[in-house]
Amino acid sequence: MSFTSIISLALGAILIENFILVKFLGICPFLGVSKSQETAVGMGLAVTFVMGVASLVCWIIEAALLVPLGLEFARTVVYILVISSLVQFIEMFLRKAMPGLYLSLGIYLPLITTNCAVLGVALLNQQNGYNLLESVIYGITGGLGFLVAIFIFSGIRERLELTADTPKAFEGFPIALVSAGLLSLAFMGFSGLKII
Amino acid sequence: MTGSVVLTILAVVLVIGGLGAVFGGALSAASKKFAVQVDEREEEIIKVLPGANCGGCGFQGCAAYAHAVTDGAAEVNRCTVGGADVAQDVAEIMGIAAGEVKRIVGYVRCIGSATGGRKYDYIGLDDCFSALNSIGGGPLECRFGCIGLGSCARTCPYGAVTVESGAARVDRDLCKGCTKCVSACPKRLITMVDYGSKPLVGCSSRSKGAVVRKLCELGCLGDGSCARACPNQAITVVDNLAVIDYTKCTGCGKCAEKCIRHCIELV
């Protein structure tokens, strides 16, 4: 696997096919935890971490269990089971082994258990026929794309809170949804980007 | 044909059931292996605390404070919001005597910014920090005065800070003393004072008297007339600003009578 193809995969996951703004996966934490930049970064890092690990584990389960038994059709159910147990385990492990990391990521981890971006990345890895290394890179960079999007969006929302000239009917979630749409349009502009 | 379908269904059931059993077992084993010892008293203290997570105690929220108390790193009477009652409860849980809780409230040391001149009309974010970063250090002529955009009022979890005619005021009965507004003010105009009737200097200007006279109708000139009026020598003028030493002050209010600028308040 050449260096260019890694860059191309990473750029694709972060900008061109951003999980939130282009693929529309993982919208609920994107809207729910983006009120301040501090929590947004925490959530983004937690998602990045879980997406990377989930890609790895799901790929192994697929190759070791589902393909030999010819059970590819049950992929979605199995992945949900794997991811939710995995997140629980990571939470427990972090609490014991890395209390500092647990305090910054811990409260967001249970929210990710059923995050569709995590399930999405595991399924897309199989759909696109990625090998193990590609899957992990795609998972981590997909998470970084999530981090970029939620960080930009939380900045916009902090700014919106301060500017008082939002019409009364648009305060809070409505204006957040409108600005999320505009941000998504902006990211659509990356669709022309290609690395040969 | 039917045989292979049954086999497939059986395989799916076995795989998902098996995986579930394996993960469930692994998780329950892990929960024992990675169990973290939590002090029971910590949970109890969290229940007793107000749960405002204001940070007035100097810790990141009530849970962090409860942890510090059980660790012995913090005193039981640090919660200014809960006051004496909460301190008593926490002390009971910890099995030690509660200390005295002094009630402190915020006070904005600027009462005259409405009368003060403006350099220009400020149009921008409703936020004191960004106003201060705009041209000329904000629209107010007096560089020590309250800009009145209410960053402190938005930070206050108890609605005790309001902006009245251009200057922030703290309602001392609503104030719980969490000190959040102190760091929300870019000019650090809010200080914590003891609750109770005491003269307070409502000005922070360290400019010379002649300058203050031009900029504001209520600014302290630093001429020391209050200091001369005080029977207990509790007032000194430091950097053109009257400062009250509360260890000597009896709260007689003579200074407020003598102040020609009316910037000493009796609350």
Tab-separated table of C-alpha atoms in Angstrom:
chain	number	residue	atom	x	y	z
A	1	MET	CA	0.000	0.000	0.000
A	2	SER	CA	1.666	3.177	-1.192
A	3	PHE	CA	1.936	6.457	0.663
A	4	THR	CA	-0.202	8.272	-1.917
A	5	SER	CA	-3.071	5.862	-1.494
A	6	ILE	CA	-2.999	6.361	2.290
A	7	ILE	CA	-3.126	10.150	1.824
A	8	SER	CA	-5.912	9.753	-0.698
A	9	LEU	CA	-7.891	7.534	1.689
A	10	ALA	CA	-7.355	9.944	4.598
A	11	LEU	CA	-8.263	13.031	2.584
A	12	GLY	CA	-11.332	11.251	1.303
A	13	ALA	CA	-12.514	10.358	4.814
A	14	ILE	CA	-11.764	13.778	6.328
A	15	LEU	CA	-12.867	16.207	3.627
A	16	ILE	CA	-14.429	14.735	0.499
A	17	GLU	CA	-16.649	12.155	2.139
A	18	ASN	CA	-16.879	13.634	5.624
A	19	PHE	CA	-18.979	11.327	7.794
A	20	ILE	CA	-21.228	14.024	9.179
A	21	LEU	CA	-21.439	16.654	6.510
A	22	VAL	CA	-21.452	14.542	3.363
A	23	LYS	CA	-22.530	11.049	4.441
A	24	PHE	CA	-24.893	12.365	7.177
A	25	LEU	CA	-23.849	9.720	9.699
A	26	GLY	CA	-23.515	10.451	13.425
A	27	ILE	CA	-25.728	13.527	13.350
A	28	CYS	CA	-27.079	13.168	16.913
A	29	PRO	CA	-23.812	13.728	18.798
A	30	PHE	CA	-22.969	16.359	16.175
A	31	LEU	CA	-26.007	18.379	17.235
A	32	GLY	CA	-26.142	17.312	20.861
A	33	VAL	CA	-22.587	17.852	22.061
A	34	SER	CA	-21.589	20.860	19.952
A	35	LYS	CA	-22.686	23.643	22.288
A	36	SER	CA	-19.157	24.412	23.420
A	37	GLN	CA	-15.795	23.780	21.782
A	38	GLU	CA	-14.417	22.034	24.839
A	39	THR	CA	-17.020	19.260	24.872
A	40	ALA	CA	-16.927	19.064	21.070
A	41	VAL	CA	-13.239	18.248	21.092
A	42	GLY	CA	-13.749	15.636	23.821
A	43	MET	CA	-16.526	13.979	21.855
A	44	GLY	CA	-14.540	14.168	18.609
A	45	LEU	CA	-11.523	12.482	20.143
A	46	ALA	CA	-13.668	9.770	21.737
A	47	VAL	CA	-15.349	9.058	18.394
A	48	THR	CA	-11.991	8.953	16.600
A	49	PHE	CA	-10.676	6.468	19.119
A	50	VAL	CA	-13.727	4.203	19.026
A	51	MET	CA	-14.006	4.315	15.228
A	52	GLY	CA	-10.386	3.226	14.886
A	53	VAL	CA	-10.751	0.332	17.320
A	54	ALA	CA	-14.162	-0.700	15.951
A	55	SER	CA	-12.797	-0.860	12.374
A	56	LEU	CA	-10.009	-3.130	13.542
A	57	VAL	CA	-12.148	-5.492	15.625
A	58	CYS	CA	-15.031	-5.689	13.144
A	59	TRP	CA	-12.663	-6.475	10.301
A	60	ILE	CA	-11.130	-9.312	12.299
A	61	ILE	CA	-14.561	-10.701	13.263
A	62	GLU	CA	-15.650	-10.538	9.631
A	63	ALA	CA	-12.562	-12.329	8.334
A	64	ALA	CA	-12.382	-14.907	11.120
A	65	LEU	CA	-16.040	-15.704	11.672
A	66	LEU	CA	-18.548	-14.380	9.172
A	67	VAL	CA	-16.791	-15.115	5.871
A	68	PRO	CA	-15.766	-18.724	6.667
A	69	LEU	CA	-19.329	-19.521	7.815
A	70	GLY	CA	-20.938	-17.646	4.918
A	71	LEU	CA	-22.919	-15.385	7.250
A	72	GLU	CA	-22.132	-11.990	5.636
A	73	PHE	CA	-25.858	-11.136	5.643
A	74	ALA	CA	-25.902	-11.039	9.468
A	75	ARG	CA	-23.115	-8.465	9.457
A	76	THR	CA	-25.155	-5.518	10.810
A	77	VAL	CA	-26.471	-7.370	13.858
A	78	VAL	CA	-23.092	-8.850	14.701
A	79	TYR	CA	-21.349	-5.485	14.342
A	80	ILE	CA	-23.824	-3.761	16.650
A	81	LEU	CA	-23.178	-6.459	19.249
A	82	VAL	CA	-19.418	-6.179	18.827
A	83	ILE	CA	-19.313	-2.369	18.932
A	84	SER	CA	-21.520	-1.942	21.977
A	85	SER	CA	-19.576	-4.524	23.997
A	86	LEU	CA	-16.331	-2.998	22.815
A	87	VAL	CA	-17.298	0.502	23.936
A	88	GLN	CA	-18.362	-0.822	27.340
A	89	PHE	CA	-15.064	-2.608	27.681
A	90	ILE	CA	-13.029	0.434	26.622
A	91	GLU	CA	-14.872	2.552	29.167
A	92	MET	CA	-14.074	0.119	31.977
A	93	PHE	CA	-10.483	-0.244	30.885
A	94	LEU	CA	-9.896	3.512	30.641
A	95	ARG	CA	-11.425	4.091	34.056
A	96	LYS	CA	-8.943	1.720	35.629
A	97	ALA	CA	-5.847	2.218	33.544
A	98	MET	CA	-6.008	5.858	32.420
A	99	PRO	CA	-8.176	7.915	34.792
A	100	GLY	CA	-7.063	11.162	33.158
A	101	LEU	CA	-8.187	10.060	29.701
A	102	TYR	CA	-11.344	8.588	31.249
A	103	LEU	CA	-12.279	11.933	32.786
A	104	SER	CA	-11.927	13.706	29.445
A	105	LEU	CA	-13.456	11.023	27.184
A	106	GLY	CA	-15.383	8.869	29.641
A	107	ILE	CA	-18.635	10.761	29.782
A	108	TYR	CA	-18.940	10.673	25.993
A	109	LEU	CA	-18.177	6.979	25.551
A	110	PRO	CA	-21.659	5.642	26.461
A	111	LEU	CA	-23.108	8.061	23.916
A	112	ILE	CA	-21.022	6.480	21.176
A	113	THR	CA	-22.283	2.940	21.849
A	114	THR	CA	-25.051	3.369	19.320
A	115	ASN	CA	-23.467	6.066	17.182
A	116	CYS	CA	-24.265	5.297	13.548
A	117	ALA	CA	-20.941	6.736	12.353
A	118	VAL	CA	-19.146	3.914	14.181
A	119	LEU	CA	-21.373	1.212	12.735
A	120	GLY	CA	-21.206	3.022	9.403
A	121	VAL	CA	-17.433	2.925	9.216
A	122	ALA	CA	-17.353	-0.798	9.995
A	123	LEU	CA	-19.918	-1.550	7.292
A	124	LEU	CA	-18.299	0.771	4.732
A	125	ASN	CA	-14.966	-0.975	5.270
A	126	GLN	CA	-16.532	-4.215	4.016
A	127	GLN	CA	-18.580	-2.535	1.291
A	128	ASN	CA	-15.436	-0.902	-0.131
A	129	GLY	CA	-13.411	-4.113	0.250
A	130	TYR	CA	-10.669	-2.569	2.389
A	131	ASN	CA	-7.910	-4.701	3.866
A	132	LEU	CA	-7.028	-4.547	7.575
A	133	LEU	CA	-4.622	-1.593	7.344
A	134	GLU	CA	-6.912	0.386	5.062
A	135	SER	CA	-9.844	-0.275	7.391
A	136	VAL	CA	-8.017	1.055	10.425
A	137	ILE	CA	-6.775	4.120	8.542
A	138	TYR	CA	-10.260	4.750	7.186
A	139	GLY	CA	-11.721	4.423	10.704
A	140	ILE	CA	-9.268	6.814	12.327
A	141	THR	CA	-9.391	9.410	9.556
A	142	GLY	CA	-13.174	9.132	9.438
A	143	GLY	CA	-13.146	9.957	13.152
A	144	LEU	CA	-10.808	12.880	12.476
A	145	GLY	CA	-13.298	14.104	9.886
A	146	PHE	CA	-15.953	13.916	12.599
A	147	LEU	CA	-13.657	15.908	14.913
A	148	VAL	CA	-13.051	18.584	12.264
A	149	ALA	CA	-16.757	18.940	11.510
A	150	ILE	CA	-17.913	19.063	15.143
A	151	PHE	CA	-15.135	21.506	16.068
A	152	ILE	CA	-16.029	23.934	13.257
A	153	PHE	CA	-19.717	23.599	14.083
A	154	SER	CA	-19.245	24.210	17.815
A	155	GLY	CA	-17.296	27.382	16.965
A	156	ILE	CA	-20.196	28.555	14.835
A	157	ARG	CA	-22.683	27.766	17.590
A	158	GLU	CA	-20.673	29.601	20.256
A	159	ARG	CA	-20.612	32.574	17.931
A	160	LEU	CA	-24.369	32.295	17.330
A	161	GLU	CA	-25.031	32.328	21.075
A	162	LEU	CA	-23.248	35.653	21.413
A	163	THR	CA	-24.733	37.472	18.449
A	164	ALA	CA	-28.137	38.498	19.689
A	165	ASP	CA	-29.742	39.253	16.323
A	166	THR	CA	-31.068	35.722	15.750
A	167	PRO	CA	-34.843	35.983	15.288
A	168	LYS	CA	-36.710	34.678	18.325
A	169	ALA	CA	-38.272	31.787	16.418
A	170	PHE	CA	-34.851	30.635	15.205
A	171	GLU	CA	-32.991	30.665	18.522
A	172	GLY	CA	-31.304	27.453	19.613
A	173	PHE	CA	-31.828	24.351	17.505
A	174	PRO	CA	-33.449	25.861	14.374
A	175	ILE	CA	-30.538	28.173	13.654
A	176	ALA	CA	-28.128	25.342	14.504
A	177	LEU	CA	-29.798	23.117	11.902
A	178	VAL	CA	-29.718	25.899	9.303
A	179	SER	CA	-26.015	26.517	9.909
A	180	ALA	CA	-25.324	22.759	9.833
A	181	GLY	CA	-26.935	22.699	6.386
A	182	LEU	CA	-24.792	25.590	5.184
A	183	LEU	CA	-21.666	23.930	6.575
A	184	SER	CA	-22.632	20.744	4.758
A	185	LEU	CA	-23.016	22.706	1.515
A	186	ALA	CA	-19.540	24.126	2.060
A	187	PHE	CA	-18.120	20.623	2.463
A	188	MET	CA	-19.851	19.511	-0.738
A	189	GLY	CA	-17.366	21.828	-2.419
A	190	PHE	CA	-14.619	19.311	-1.637
A	191	SER	CA	-16.278	16.692	-3.855
A	192	GLY	CA	-14.149	17.822	-6.818
A	193	LEU	CA	-10.936	17.140	-4.903
A	194	LYS	CA	-9.023	14.068	-6.119
A	195	ILE	CA	-5.537	12.750	-5.571
A	196	ILE	CA	-4.279	10.689	-8.450
B	1	MET	CA	-32.471	-27.147	0.375
B	2	THR	CA	-34.528	-26.839	3.549
B	3	GLY	CA	-31.710	-28.542	5.391
B	4	SER	CA	-29.188	-25.855	4.380
B	5	VAL	CA	-31.615	-23.062	5.351
B	6	VAL	CA	-32.064	-24.604	8.782
B	7	LEU	CA	-28.293	-24.978	9.050
B	8	THR	CA	-27.766	-21.316	8.159
B	9	ILE	CA	-30.339	-20.153	10.679
B	10	LEU	CA	-28.748	-22.373	13.283
B	11	ALA	CA	-25.303	-20.968	12.435
B	12	VAL	CA	-26.551	-17.381	12.808
B	13	VAL	CA	-28.177	-18.153	16.136
B	14	LEU	CA	-25.023	-19.874	17.328
B	15	VAL	CA	-22.689	-17.129	16.145
B	16	ILE	CA	-24.709	-14.218	17.575
B	17	GLY	CA	-25.639	-16.092	20.731
B	18	GLY	CA	-22.082	-17.279	21.158
B	19	LEU	CA	-20.605	-13.866	20.582
B	20	GLY	CA	-23.127	-12.370	23.018
B	21	ALA	CA	-22.264	-14.957	25.646
B	22	VAL	CA	-18.526	-14.476	25.136
B	23	PHE	CA	-18.753	-10.686	25.276
B	24	GLY	CA	-21.122	-10.783	28.239
B	25	GLY	CA	-18.769	-13.078	30.122
B	26	ALA	CA	-15.748	-10.987	29.167
B	27	LEU	CA	-17.498	-7.805	30.282
B	28	SER	CA	-18.545	-9.199	33.635
B	29	ALA	CA	-15.037	-10.526	34.191
B	30	ALA	CA	-13.605	-7.177	33.156
B	31	SER	CA	-15.932	-5.282	35.452
B	32	LYS	CA	-14.486	-7.264	38.364
B	33	LYS	CA	-10.917	-6.942	37.185
B	34	PHE	CA	-11.132	-3.237	36.409
B	35	ALA	CA	-13.343	-2.315	39.334
B	36	VAL	CA	-12.412	1.069	40.752
B	37	GLN	CA	-12.731	1.567	44.467
B	38	VAL	CA	-15.151	4.408	45.072
B	39	ASP	CA	-15.455	5.819	48.542
B	40	GLU	CA	-19.081	5.443	49.701
B	41	ARG	CA	-18.905	8.779	51.442
B	42	GLU	CA	-18.163	10.417	48.087
B	43	GLU	CA	-21.576	9.388	46.743
B	44	GLU	CA	-23.270	10.606	49.913
B	45	ILE	CA	-21.525	13.963	49.783
B	46	ILE	CA	-22.534	14.419	46.141
B	47	LYS	CA	-26.144	13.866	47.201
B	48	VAL	CA	-25.886	16.517	49.916
B	49	LEU	CA	-24.195	19.141	47.726
B	50	PRO	CA	-26.421	21.571	45.783
B	51	GLY	CA	-25.396	20.094	42.418
B	52	ALA	CA	-24.996	23.491	40.805
B	53	ASN	CA	-21.484	22.600	39.586
B	54	CYS	CA	-20.608	26.284	39.839
B	55	GLY	CA	-16.980	25.837	40.822
B	56	GLY	CA	-17.185	28.299	43.703
B	57	CYS	CA	-15.278	25.881	45.921
B	58	GLY	CA	-12.347	25.947	43.520
B	59	PHE	CA	-12.975	22.455	42.116
B	60	GLN	CA	-14.482	21.372	38.805
B	61	GLY	CA	-18.020	20.803	39.940
B	62	CYS	CA	-19.632	19.109	42.915
B	63	ALA	CA	-18.333	15.597	42.135
B	64	ALA	CA	-14.736	16.798	42.034
B	65	TYR	CA	-15.213	18.641	45.311
B	66	ALA	CA	-16.737	15.545	46.959
B	67	HIS	CA	-13.739	13.527	45.772
B	68	ALA	CA	-11.350	16.106	47.215
B	69	VAL	CA	-13.189	16.075	50.551
B	70	THR	CA	-13.009	12.306	50.898
B	71	ASP	CA	-9.340	12.437	49.916
B	72	GLY	CA	-8.788	14.917	52.697
B	73	ALA	CA	-7.567	17.496	50.194
B	74	ALA	CA	-10.340	19.991	50.905
B	75	GLU	CA	-12.179	21.328	53.925
B	76	VAL	CA	-15.859	20.489	54.436
B	77	ASN	CA	-16.956	24.132	54.421
B	78	ARG	CA	-15.830	25.105	50.940
B	79	CYS	CA	-19.298	25.108	49.390
B	80	THR	CA	-20.402	28.747	49.473
B	81	VAL	CA	-23.653	27.990	47.679
B	82	GLY	CA	-24.902	25.507	50.254
B	83	GLY	CA	-23.657	27.553	53.154
B	84	ALA	CA	-23.688	26.378	56.760
B	85	ASP	CA	-26.359	23.688	56.282
B	86	VAL	CA	-24.425	21.814	53.622
B	87	ALA	CA	-21.164	22.198	55.539
B	88	GLN	CA	-22.876	20.620	58.546
B	89	ASP	CA	-24.176	17.703	56.446
B	90	VAL	CA	-20.804	17.099	54.791
B	91	ALA	CA	-19.087	17.259	58.164
B	92	GLU	CA	-21.496	14.652	59.525
B	93	ILE	CA	-20.729	12.312	56.635
B	94	MET	CA	-17.016	12.773	57.162
B	95	GLY	CA	-17.414	12.552	60.935
B	96	ILE	CA	-15.629	15.793	61.725
B	97	ALA	CA	-16.656	19.237	62.951
B	98	ALA	CA	-17.813	21.784	60.417
B	99	GLY	CA	-16.046	25.102	60.335
B	100	GLU	CA	-17.764	28.420	60.030
B	101	VAL	CA	-18.976	29.371	56.574
B	102	LYS	CA	-18.562	33.024	55.800
B	103	ARG	CA	-21.195	34.329	53.415
B	104	ILE	CA	-19.532	36.259	50.645
B	105	VAL	CA	-21.203	38.065	47.782
B	106	GLY	CA	-20.018	39.727	44.609
B	107	TYR	CA	-19.800	43.492	44.313
B	108	VAL	CA	-19.238	45.445	41.098
B	109	ARG	CA	-16.735	48.176	41.769
B	110	CYS	CA	-18.158	50.600	39.243
B	111	ILE	CA	-21.437	52.445	39.770
B	112	GLY	CA	-20.952	55.378	37.466
B	113	SER	CA	-20.398	53.944	34.002
B	114	ALA	CA	-23.834	55.131	32.842
B	115	THR	CA	-22.777	58.716	33.490
B	116	GLY	CA	-19.381	58.184	31.915
B	117	GLY	CA	-18.641	59.423	28.394
B	118	ARG	CA	-18.456	57.119	25.388
B	119	LYS	CA	-15.788	57.336	22.702
B	120	TYR	CA	-18.033	55.829	20.035
B	121	ASP	CA	-21.107	53.660	19.599
B	122	TYR	CA	-20.062	50.055	19.918
B	123	ILE	CA	-21.717	47.710	17.452
B	124	GLY	CA	-20.549	44.129	17.719
B	125	LEU	CA	-20.820	40.976	19.755
B	126	ASP	CA	-22.675	41.413	23.049
B	127	ASP	CA	-19.654	40.336	24.978
B	128	CYS	CA	-17.342	42.338	27.215
B	129	PHE	CA	-14.209	40.526	26.064
B	130	SER	CA	-14.745	41.314	22.399
B	131	ALA	CA	-15.718	44.920	23.209
B	132	LEU	CA	-12.499	45.285	25.144
B	133	ASN	CA	-10.556	43.946	22.180
B	134	SER	CA	-12.149	46.408	19.767
B	135	ILE	CA	-10.760	49.842	18.864
B	136	GLY	CA	-9.404	51.891	21.750
B	137	GLY	CA	-10.061	49.215	24.348
B	138	GLY	CA	-13.835	49.468	24.197
B	139	PRO	CA	-16.339	52.314	23.883
B	140	LEU	CA	-16.082	53.632	27.442
B	141	GLU	CA	-13.957	56.760	28.050
B	142	CYS	CA	-12.971	55.525	31.518
B	143	ARG	CA	-10.656	52.594	31.030
B	144	PHE	CA	-11.474	51.171	34.457
B	145	GLY	CA	-15.263	51.286	34.134
B	146	CYS	CA	-17.913	48.662	33.481
B	147	ILE	CA	-18.712	48.252	29.766
B	148	GLY	CA	-22.161	46.969	30.674
B	149	LEU	CA	-22.516	44.259	28.024
B	150	GLY	CA	-23.332	41.710	30.675
B	151	SER	CA	-20.781	38.905	30.301
B	152	CYS	CA	-21.010	38.523	34.083
B	153	ALA	CA	-24.818	38.461	34.011
B	154	ARG	CA	-24.803	35.601	31.465
B	155	THR	CA	-22.310	33.609	33.526
B	156	CYS	CA	-24.264	33.851	36.780
B	157	PRO	CA	-26.108	30.543	37.363
B	158	TYR	CA	-28.464	32.186	39.877
B	159	GLY	CA	-29.579	35.270	37.941
B	160	ALA	CA	-28.092	37.529	40.610
B	161	VAL	CA	-26.222	39.812	38.218
B	162	THR	CA	-28.174	42.285	36.127
B	163	VAL	CA	-27.144	45.190	33.946
B	164	GLU	CA	-29.003	48.338	34.996
B	165	SER	CA	-28.527	51.518	32.977
B	166	GLY	CA	-25.155	50.520	31.616
B	167	ALA	CA	-23.482	49.032	34.684
B	168	ALA	CA	-23.665	45.555	36.174
B	169	ARG	CA	-25.139	45.135	39.660
B	170	VAL	CA	-25.071	42.095	41.916
B	171	ASP	CA	-28.210	41.340	43.912
B	172	ARG	CA	-26.619	40.310	47.184
B	173	ASP	CA	-29.615	38.318	48.355
B	174	LEU	CA	-29.648	36.192	45.224
B	175	CYS	CA	-25.842	35.908	45.107
B	176	LYS	CA	-24.488	32.580	46.353
B	177	GLY	CA	-20.856	33.598	46.214
B	178	CYS	CA	-19.741	31.143	43.548
B	179	THR	CA	-17.251	33.686	42.104
B	180	LYS	CA	-18.046	32.807	38.499
B	181	CYS	CA	-18.692	36.447	37.607
B	182	VAL	CA	-15.287	37.470	38.957
B	183	SER	CA	-13.477	35.713	36.148
B	184	ALA	CA	-16.165	36.615	33.600
B	185	CYS	CA	-15.320	40.312	33.871
B	186	PRO	CA	-12.378	41.242	31.614
B	187	LYS	CA	-11.657	44.275	33.801
B	188	ARG	CA	-11.927	42.298	37.059
B	189	LEU	CA	-14.386	44.806	38.450
B	190	ILE	CA	-16.246	42.288	40.570
B	191	THR	CA	-14.743	41.454	43.936
B	192	MET	CA	-16.080	39.249	46.675
B	193	VAL	CA	-17.067	41.068	49.859
B	194	ASP	CA	-18.597	39.963	53.150
B	195	TYR	CA	-22.368	39.919	53.243
B	196	GLY	CA	-23.649	42.658	55.528
B	197	SER	CA	-23.896	46.373	55.856
B	198	LYS	CA	-20.573	47.936	55.081
B	199	PRO	CA	-19.497	50.905	53.031
B	200	LEU	CA	-18.227	49.832	49.632
B	201	VAL	CA	-16.230	51.912	47.201
B	202	GLY	CA	-18.080	51.760	43.887
B	203	CYS	CA	-15.213	52.826	41.694
B	204	SER	CA	-12.060	51.184	40.367
B	205	SER	CA	-10.472	54.147	38.619
B	206	ARG	CA	-6.822	54.685	39.324
B	207	SER	CA	-6.707	57.782	37.159
B	208	LYS	CA	-5.857	61.177	38.702
B	209	GLY	CA	-8.753	63.165	40.167
B	210	ALA	CA	-8.766	65.740	37.383
B	211	VAL	CA	-9.106	63.017	34.750
B	212	VAL	CA	-11.877	61.204	36.641
B	213	ARG	CA	-13.808	64.453	37.047
B	214	LYS	CA	-13.966	64.821	33.262
B	215	LEU	CA	-14.902	61.214	32.504
B	216	CYS	CA	-17.480	60.251	35.102
B	217	GLU	CA	-19.883	61.861	37.540
B	218	LEU	CA	-19.512	59.206	40.235
B	219	GLY	CA	-15.810	58.370	40.042
B	220	CYS	CA	-13.490	58.441	43.033
B	221	LEU	CA	-11.158	61.450	42.879
B	222	GLY	CA	-8.757	60.089	45.462
B	223	ASP	CA	-8.657	63.380	47.393
B	224	GLY	CA	-9.016	61.583	50.716
B	225	SER	CA	-12.033	63.429	52.094
B	226	CYS	CA	-13.523	60.093	53.112
B	227	ALA	CA	-10.248	59.116	54.797
B	228	ARG	CA	-10.330	62.317	56.864
B	229	ALA	CA	-13.979	61.748	57.751
B	230	CYS	CA	-13.372	58.233	59.051
B	231	PRO	CA	-13.132	58.180	62.855
B	232	ASN	CA	-11.224	54.894	62.853
B	233	GLN	CA	-8.633	55.634	60.140
B	234	ALA	CA	-9.909	52.685	58.152
B	235	ILE	CA	-9.630	54.369	54.753
B	236	THR	CA	-6.445	54.961	52.847
B	237	VAL	CA	-5.997	56.325	49.345
B	238	VAL	CA	-3.944	53.981	47.203
B	239	ASP	CA	-3.256	54.921	43.561
B	240	ASN	CA	-5.899	57.679	43.574
B	241	LEU	CA	-8.538	55.293	44.888
B	242	ALA	CA	-10.056	55.002	48.342
B	243	VAL	CA	-9.497	51.587	49.928
B	244	ILE	CA	-11.366	50.493	53.058
B	245	ASP	CA	-9.711	48.295	55.654
B	246	TYR	CA	-12.595	46.216	56.981
B	247	THR	CA	-10.729	45.097	60.079
B	248	LYS	CA	-10.990	48.709	61.327
B	249	CYS	CA	-14.271	49.732	59.716
B	250	THR	CA	-17.286	49.869	62.030
B	251	GLY	CA	-19.779	50.664	59.292
B	252	CYS	CA	-20.726	54.090	60.698
B	253	GLY	CA	-21.168	55.525	57.207
B	254	LYS	CA	-19.463	58.874	57.816
B	255	CYS	CA	-17.279	58.365	54.744
B	256	ALA	CA	-20.314	57.983	52.506
B	257	GLU	CA	-21.739	61.263	53.839
B	258	LYS	CA	-18.525	63.138	53.145
B	259	CYS	CA	-17.880	61.695	49.682
B	260	ILE	CA	-18.710	64.525	47.267
B	261	ARG	CA	-18.831	62.075	44.350
B	262	HIS	CA	-21.260	59.699	46.076
B	263	CYS	CA	-19.202	56.693	45.077
B	264	ILE	CA	-19.217	55.099	48.524
B	265	GLU	CA	-22.302	52.945	48.881
B	266	LEU	CA	-23.846	51.721	52.116
B	267	VAL	CA	-25.473	48.412	51.354
